[in-house]
CSV table of C-alpha atoms and ligand atoms in Angstrom, one decimal:
chain,number,residue,atom,x,y,z
A,294,UNK,CA,75.4,90.4,142.7
A,295,UNK,CA,73.0,90.2,139.6
A,296,UNK,CA,70.2,92.7,141.7
A,297,UNK,CA,72.9,95.2,141.4
A,298,UNK,CA,73.8,94.8,137.4
A,299,UNK,CA,71.1,94.2,136.2
A,300,UNK,CA,69.5,97.6,136.6
A,301,UNK,CA,71.9,98.6,135.1
A,302,UNK,CA,71.9,96.7,132.2
A,303,UNK,CA,68.9,97.5,131.5
A,304,UNK,CA,69.7,101.0,130.8
A,305,UNK,CA,70.9,99.8,128.0
A,306,UNK,CA,69.4,98.8,124.7
A,307,UNK,CA,69.0,94.5,124.6
A,308,UNK,CA,71.6,93.6,122.5
A,309,UNK,CA,74.4,96.5,124.0
A,310,UNK,CA,73.7,95.1,127.4
A,311,UNK,CA,74.8,91.5,125.8
A,312,UNK,CA,77.9,92.1,123.9
A,313,UNK,CA,78.5,94.1,127.4
A,314,UNK,CA,78.5,90.8,129.6
A,315,UNK,CA,79.9,88.9,127.3
A,316,UNK,CA,82.9,91.3,126.5
A,317,UNK,CA,82.9,91.4,131.5
A,318,UNK,CA,82.8,87.2,131.2
A,319,UNK,CA,85.4,86.9,128.0
A,320,UNK,CA,87.7,88.8,129.9
A,321,UNK,CA,87.2,88.1,134.0
A,322,UNK,CA,84.3,84.8,133.4
A,323,UNK,CA,87.8,82.1,134.7
A,324,UNK,CA,87.4,84.1,138.1
A,325,UNK,CA,83.9,82.0,138.4
A,326,UNK,CA,85.8,79.0,140.1
A,327,UNK,CA,84.9,75.2,139.1
A,328,UNK,CA,81.2,74.0,138.2
A,329,UNK,CA,79.4,72.8,141.0
A,330,UNK,CA,79.6,68.9,141.7
A,331,UNK,CA,78.1,67.1,139.4
A,332,UNK,CA,74.6,65.9,139.5
A,333,UNK,CA,74.6,62.9,136.4
A,334,UNK,CA,71.7,61.3,133.7
A,335,UNK,CA,72.0,59.4,130.9
A,336,UNK,CA,70.0,60.1,127.2
A,337,UNK,CA,69.9,59.4,124.4
A,338,UNK,CA,73.9,57.6,124.8
A,339,UNK,CA,75.8,60.9,126.7
A,340,UNK,CA,75.8,61.5,130.0
A,341,UNK,CA,74.2,65.2,130.9
A,342,UNK,CA,76.5,66.8,134.1
A,343,UNK,CA,72.8,68.4,135.5
A,344,UNK,CA,69.3,68.1,133.7
A,345,UNK,CA,69.3,72.6,133.0
A,346,UNK,CA,71.3,73.3,129.6
A,347,UNK,CA,71.5,76.7,128.3
A,348,UNK,CA,69.1,77.4,125.2
A,349,UNK,CA,70.4,77.9,121.4
A,350,UNK,CA,70.9,81.6,120.7
A,351,UNK,CA,72.9,82.7,123.8
A,352,UNK,CA,76.5,81.2,122.5
A,353,UNK,CA,75.5,81.4,119.1
A,354,UNK,CA,78.8,81.3,118.7
A,355,UNK,CA,80.9,79.5,121.4
A,356,UNK,CA,82.8,82.3,121.6
A,357,UNK,CA,81.6,81.4,125.7
A,358,UNK,CA,81.7,78.0,125.7
A,359,UNK,CA,84.6,77.2,128.0
A,360,UNK,CA,82.8,79.5,130.9
A,361,UNK,CA,78.8,78.2,131.2
A,362,UNK,CA,79.1,74.9,132.9
A,363,UNK,CA,80.8,77.3,135.4
A,364,UNK,CA,77.0,78.4,136.0
A,365,UNK,CA,76.1,75.3,136.7
A,366,UNK,CA,75.0,74.0,133.1
A,367,UNK,CA,74.8,70.5,132.5
A,368,UNK,CA,75.3,70.7,128.2
A,369,UNK,CA,74.7,73.6,126.4
A,370,UNK,CA,73.5,74.4,122.8
A,371,UNK,CA,75.7,76.5,120.3
A,372,UNK,CA,73.8,77.9,117.5
A,373,UNK,CA,72.0,78.5,115.3
A,374,UNK,CA,74.4,78.3,113.3
A,375,UNK,CA,74.3,78.2,109.1
A,376,UNK,CA,77.1,77.0,106.2
A,377,UNK,CA,78.0,80.6,105.7
A,378,UNK,CA,78.0,83.3,108.1
A,379,UNK,CA,75.0,86.0,107.6
A,380,UNK,CA,74.5,89.6,109.4
A,381,UNK,CA,70.7,88.5,110.4
A,382,UNK,CA,67.5,91.9,110.8
A,383,UNK,CA,68.1,94.7,110.6
A,384,UNK,CA,68.7,96.3,114.2
A,385,UNK,CA,66.7,97.0,116.2
A,386,UNK,CA,65.5,93.1,117.1
A,387,UNK,CA,65.7,92.2,120.5
A,388,UNK,CA,62.7,93.9,123.3
A,389,UNK,CA,62.6,93.8,126.5
A,390,UNK,CA,59.1,93.1,128.3
A,391,UNK,CA,60.1,93.7,131.6
A,392,UNK,CA,57.1,93.7,133.2
A,393,UNK,CA,56.3,90.4,131.8
A,394,UNK,CA,60.2,88.9,132.5
A,395,UNK,CA,59.6,88.0,128.6
A,396,UNK,CA,62.0,89.4,125.4
A,397,UNK,CA,60.5,89.3,121.8
A,398,UNK,CA,63.3,89.0,119.0
A,399,UNK,CA,63.8,88.6,115.7
A,400,UNK,CA,67.2,87.8,115.2
A,401,UNK,CA,67.0,86.5,111.8
A,402,UNK,CA,70.0,83.5,112.4
A,403,UNK,CA,72.7,86.0,113.0
A,404,UNK,CA,75.6,84.2,113.0
A,405,UNK,CA,79.8,83.5,111.9
A,406,UNK,CA,78.9,80.5,110.0
A,407,UNK,CA,79.5,77.1,110.7
A,408,UNK,CA,83.1,77.3,110.1
A,409,UNK,CA,84.1,79.6,112.7
A,410,UNK,CA,82.1,77.6,115.2
A,411,UNK,CA,84.4,74.6,114.4
A,412,UNK,CA,87.5,76.3,114.8
A,413,UNK,CA,86.2,77.8,117.8
A,414,UNK,CA,85.3,74.1,119.2
A,415,UNK,CA,88.2,72.7,118.1
A,416,UNK,CA,91.0,75.2,119.9
A,417,UNK,CA,88.8,74.5,123.5
A,418,UNK,CA,90.7,71.8,126.0
A,419,UNK,CA,88.0,71.5,128.2
A,420,UNK,CA,84.5,70.0,127.6
A,421,UNK,CA,83.2,69.4,131.3
A,422,UNK,CA,79.9,68.5,129.8
A,423,UNK,CA,78.1,68.0,125.8
A,424,UNK,CA,78.3,70.8,124.1
A,425,UNK,CA,75.3,70.4,120.9
A,426,UNK,CA,75.3,72.7,117.5
A,427,UNK,CA,71.7,73.7,116.8
A,428,UNK,CA,71.7,74.6,113.0
A,429,UNK,CA,69.3,75.8,110.2
A,430,UNK,CA,69.1,77.2,106.7
A,431,UNK,CA,70.8,80.1,105.3
A,432,UNK,CA,68.2,83.4,104.2
A,433,UNK,CA,69.2,83.3,100.9
A,434,UNK,CA,69.0,79.1,100.5
A,435,UNK,CA,65.2,78.5,99.0
A,436,UNK,CA,62.7,76.2,100.7
A,437,UNK,CA,63.7,72.8,98.4
A,438,UNK,CA,67.3,73.5,99.1
A,439,UNK,CA,67.0,73.5,102.1
A,440,UNK,CA,68.2,69.7,103.3
A,441,UNK,CA,71.5,70.4,101.8
A,442,UNK,CA,72.0,73.2,104.4
A,443,UNK,CA,71.7,71.3,107.7
A,444,UNK,CA,73.0,68.3,105.7
A,445,UNK,CA,76.1,70.6,105.4
A,446,UNK,CA,75.9,72.0,108.5
A,447,UNK,CA,75.5,68.1,110.2
A,448,UNK,CA,79.0,67.0,108.4
A,449,UNK,CA,81.0,70.0,109.8
A,450,UNK,CA,80.1,69.9,113.4
A,451,UNK,CA,79.8,66.3,113.9
A,452,UNK,CA,83.0,65.6,114.4
A,453,UNK,CA,82.9,69.0,117.3
A,454,UNK,CA,79.9,68.1,118.5
A,455,UNK,CA,77.7,65.5,121.4
A,456,UNK,CA,74.5,66.3,119.6
A,457,UNK,CA,72.9,68.2,116.7
A,458,UNK,CA,69.8,70.2,116.5
A,459,UNK,CA,67.8,71.0,113.2
A,460,UNK,CA,65.7,74.3,114.0
A,461,UNK,CA,63.2,73.8,111.9
A,462,UNK,CA,61.2,76.0,114.7
A,463,UNK,CA,63.1,79.9,114.4
A,464,UNK,CA,60.1,82.3,113.6
A,465,UNK,CA,62.9,84.6,112.4
A,466,UNK,CA,63.6,82.9,108.7
A,467,UNK,CA,60.8,83.5,106.5
A,468,UNK,CA,59.2,79.9,105.8
A,469,UNK,CA,61.7,78.1,107.9
A,470,UNK,CA,58.3,76.5,110.0
A,471,UNK,CA,56.6,74.8,107.0
A,472,UNK,CA,60.4,73.2,106.4
A,473,UNK,CA,58.3,71.3,110.1
A,474,UNK,CA,55.2,69.9,107.3
A,475,UNK,CA,55.8,65.8,106.6
A,476,UNK,CA,57.9,65.1,102.9
A,477,UNK,CA,60.5,68.2,103.6
A,478,UNK,CA,61.1,67.2,108.1
A,479,UNK,CA,61.5,63.8,106.4
A,480,UNK,CA,64.1,64.5,104.1
A,481,UNK,CA,66.0,67.4,106.6
A,482,UNK,CA,66.4,64.4,109.6
A,483,UNK,CA,67.0,61.7,107.0
A,484,UNK,CA,70.0,64.0,105.7
A,485,UNK,CA,71.0,65.4,109.1
A,486,UNK,CA,71.3,61.9,110.7
A,487,UNK,CA,73.2,61.2,107.4
A,488,UNK,CA,76.0,63.5,107.9
A,489,UNK,CA,75.7,63.8,111.8
A,490,UNK,CA,78.6,60.9,112.5
A,491,UNK,CA,76.0,58.5,114.5
A,492,UNK,CA,75.7,61.3,116.6
A,493,UNK,CA,72.2,61.6,118.0
A,494,UNK,CA,70.1,64.0,116.3
A,495,UNK,CA,67.4,66.8,118.3
A,496,UNK,CA,64.3,68.2,116.4
A,497,UNK,CA,63.6,71.0,118.1
A,498,UNK,CA,59.7,72.5,117.0
A,499,UNK,CA,57.4,75.1,117.3
A,500,UNK,CA,55.1,76.0,120.1
A,501,UNK,CA,52.3,77.3,117.4
A,502,UNK,CA,51.7,74.2,115.5
A,503,UNK,CA,48.6,72.6,115.6
A,504,UNK,CA,47.6,69.7,117.5
A,505,UNK,CA,48.0,66.9,114.8
A,506,UNK,CA,51.1,68.7,113.0
A,507,UNK,CA,53.4,68.4,116.5
A,508,UNK,CA,52.1,65.0,116.1
A,509,UNK,CA,53.0,63.8,112.9
A,510,UNK,CA,56.1,65.7,112.7
A,511,UNK,CA,57.4,63.9,115.8
A,512,UNK,CA,56.0,60.5,113.9
A,513,UNK,CA,58.3,61.7,110.4
A,514,UNK,CA,60.8,62.5,112.2
A,515,UNK,CA,61.3,59.4,114.6
A,516,UNK,CA,60.7,57.6,111.8
A,517,UNK,CA,63.6,59.7,110.3
A,518,UNK,CA,66.3,58.7,112.9
A,519,UNK,CA,65.3,61.9,115.1
A,520,UNK,CA,67.1,61.0,118.5
A,521,UNK,CA,65.0,62.8,120.8
A,522,UNK,CA,63.0,66.6,120.6
A,523,UNK,CA,63.6,69.7,122.2
A,524,UNK,CA,59.7,71.6,122.1
A,525,UNK,CA,59.7,74.5,122.3
A,526,UNK,CA,61.4,77.5,120.4
A,527,UNK,CA,60.0,80.8,120.6
A,528,UNK,CA,56.0,81.5,119.8
A,529,UNK,CA,53.9,84.4,117.4
A,530,UNK,CA,51.0,85.1,119.7
A,531,UNK,CA,51.0,87.4,121.9
A,532,UNK,CA,49.1,86.2,125.7
A,533,UNK,CA,46.8,89.0,127.0
A,534,UNK,CA,47.9,92.1,129.4
A,535,UNK,CA,51.7,91.8,127.8
A,536,UNK,CA,51.2,95.6,127.0
A,537,UNK,CA,52.7,98.2,123.9
A,538,UNK,CA,55.7,96.4,123.5
A,539,UNK,CA,54.3,93.3,122.4
A,540,UNK,CA,53.2,94.7,118.6
A,541,UNK,CA,56.6,93.8,117.8
A,542,UNK,CA,57.0,91.2,115.3
A,543,UNK,CA,59.0,88.7,116.3
A,544,UNK,CA,59.1,85.0,118.6
A,545,UNK,CA,58.1,86.0,122.6
A,546,UNK,CA,60.0,83.9,125.4
A,547,UNK,CA,60.0,84.0,129.0
A,548,UNK,CA,57.0,83.8,131.2
A,549,UNK,CA,54.5,84.4,129.5
A,550,UNK,CA,55.4,81.3,127.4
A,551,UNK,CA,54.9,79.0,129.8
A,552,UNK,CA,51.9,77.5,129.9
A,553,UNK,CA,52.1,77.2,125.7
A,554,UNK,CA,55.4,75.1,126.5
A,555,UNK,CA,54.3,73.3,128.8
A,556,UNK,CA,51.1,71.9,126.4
A,557,UNK,CA,54.0,71.2,123.8
A,558,UNK,CA,56.0,69.4,125.8
A,559,UNK,CA,52.8,67.3,127.4
A,560,UNK,CA,52.1,66.7,123.6
A,561,UNK,CA,55.1,65.4,122.3
A,562,UNK,CA,55.4,63.6,125.1
A,563,UNK,CA,52.2,61.6,123.8
A,564,UNK,CA,53.2,61.2,120.5
A,565,UNK,CA,56.6,59.9,121.3
A,566,UNK,CA,59.1,57.8,124.0
A,567,UNK,CA,62.6,59.6,122.2
A,568,UNK,CA,64.4,61.4,124.9
A,569,UNK,CA,62.4,65.1,124.9
A,570,UNK,CA,64.3,68.4,126.3
A,571,UNK,CA,61.6,71.3,127.6
A,572,UNK,CA,62.5,74.4,126.9
A,573,UNK,CA,60.3,78.2,127.3
A,574,UNK,CA,59.1,80.8,130.2
A,575,UNK,CA,61.5,78.6,132.9
A,576,UNK,CA,61.9,81.0,135.6
A,577,UNK,CA,61.6,79.1,138.8
A,578,UNK,CA,62.3,75.6,140.6
A,579,UNK,CA,57.9,75.2,140.2
A,580,UNK,CA,58.2,76.5,136.3
A,581,UNK,CA,61.5,73.8,135.6
A,582,UNK,CA,59.3,71.1,137.3
A,583,UNK,CA,55.9,71.8,135.5
A,584,UNK,CA,58.1,71.3,132.9
A,585,UNK,CA,59.7,67.6,134.2
A,586,UNK,CA,55.8,66.7,135.0
A,587,UNK,CA,54.5,67.1,131.4
A,588,UNK,CA,57.2,64.8,129.7
A,589,UNK,CA,60.3,66.6,129.6
A,590,UNK,CA,63.6,65.1,131.0
A,591,UNK,CA,65.9,67.6,130.8
A,592,UNK,CA,65.5,71.2,130.7
A,593,UNK,CA,67.0,74.5,128.9
A,594,UNK,CA,66.7,78.7,130.1
A,595,UNK,CA,67.4,81.7,128.2
A,596,UNK,CA,65.7,84.6,129.1
A,597,UNK,CA,65.2,83.4,132.2
A,598,UNK,CA,68.7,83.7,132.9
A,599,UNK,CA,68.7,87.5,131.2
A,600,UNK,CA,65.5,87.8,134.6
A,601,UNK,CA,66.7,86.5,137.4
A,602,UNK,CA,70.4,86.6,136.8
A,603,UNK,CA,73.3,83.6,136.7
A,604,UNK,CA,72.1,81.7,140.2
A,605,UNK,CA,68.6,80.9,138.9
A,606,UNK,CA,71.3,77.8,136.6
A,607,UNK,CA,72.6,76.4,140.4
A,608,UNK,CA,69.2,76.8,142.2
A,609,UNK,CA,68.3,74.6,139.5
A,610,UNK,CA,70.7,72.3,139.1
A,611,UNK,CA,70.5,71.9,143.5
A,612,UNK,CA,66.9,71.8,143.1
A,613,UNK,CA,65.1,70.0,140.1
A,614,UNK,CA,65.4,66.0,140.7
B,9,FMN,C1,67.3,86.2,121.5
B,9,FMN,C2,66.5,85.1,120.7
B,9,FMN,C3,67.6,84.6,120.2
B,9,FMN,C4,67.2,82.6,119.8
B,9,FMN,N1,67.8,82.3,119.6
B,9,FMN,C5,67.7,80.9,118.8
B,9,FMN,C6,68.5,80.4,117.5
B,9,FMN,O1,69.5,80.7,116.7
B,9,FMN,N2,67.8,78.6,117.8
B,9,FMN,C7,67.2,78.1,118.6
B,9,FMN,O2,66.6,76.9,117.8
B,9,FMN,N3,66.1,79.3,119.4
B,9,FMN,C8,66.7,80.5,119.6
B,9,FMN,N4,66.1,80.8,120.1
B,9,FMN,C9,64.6,79.8,121.0
B,9,FMN,C10,65.4,79.7,122.8
B,9,FMN,O3,66.5,79.1,122.2
B,9,FMN,C11,64.4,79.2,123.3
B,9,FMN,O4,63.6,78.3,122.7
B,9,FMN,C12,63.1,80.3,123.2
B,9,FMN,O5,63.9,81.4,124.5
B,9,FMN,C13,62.7,79.8,124.7
B,9,FMN,O6,63.3,80.0,126.0
B,9,FMN,P1,63.2,80.5,127.3
B,9,FMN,O7,61.9,81.5,127.8
B,9,FMN,O8,64.3,80.3,128.4
B,9,FMN,O9,64.0,82.1,126.6
B,9,FMN,C14,66.5,82.6,120.6
B,9,FMN,C15,66.0,83.0,121.9
B,9,FMN,C16,65.8,84.5,122.1
B,9,FMN,C17,65.1,85.2,122.9
């Protein structure tokens, strides 16, 4: 089915296609039937419905939270949300590199604010799988004051979230990645865990950190109370052979990111025994298995869903160990 729809969607600008799909699913998502049979696993004290999660950024405001589990997602991550609503960067800010199965985005945390997401989750009656809320800082908040933004979001979201994610790795909010430095990260993770009502706090890392910086970030976050890690976010690097569109500014996701994600997952695994979610470039059973082999306990995806369609989720849900 998706093979028929995809060429039509790909004639639209990426964000328009995104909105069209959200409109359709909002209207007809209920027709998709029940979630597939559970393949449960426990991690960080949570019972996951299966090994495949929805990565942050696809449903930032939780508009389709009721619908994703029906595709076979065993957990979903909403956000990134910030304390107040913000528009993000000017459009166009999302680009397809179709020949490479990749995207470049510089969305910049466009979102409706944490309170709107919380209200939506309060109204959600059916919650078949864990829901994570990924939080970030307001664009206008200085790096010195950033920890307060994370704590505010965590405090508001914790009552309706199963886990929280500290996003210090988006390349599209100026300076954000500097928050992975030891002193900032210590304060952010400490204050977020203090505000999380005991819900596990994951830290989402960049695939562009040097080995030493990555190792230090993991150690600092673990000591400050992190329950686990997500590796990784999009990359500012540009592997060879991506074509002219690769000159767009922003974070690269999808198939070309996969080798770098595998290396990041392996490096995080060497640095800690805490739960680890692998994300980046999953587009097949083999690419998902490679992240598990590198040391991830669960995987997430975003760009693979755009290129392969929703059937990829069920395929992975059934096939992964
Ligand atoms: C358009 C777009 C928006 C994203 N927004 C967020 C976000 O708000 N927060 C976040 O932590 N990651 C965000 N990501 C990163 C994804 O969660 C994921 O880490 C990355 O895309 C690699 O996975 P993939 O190759 O399966 O897409 C975004 C990715 C894309 C393509």
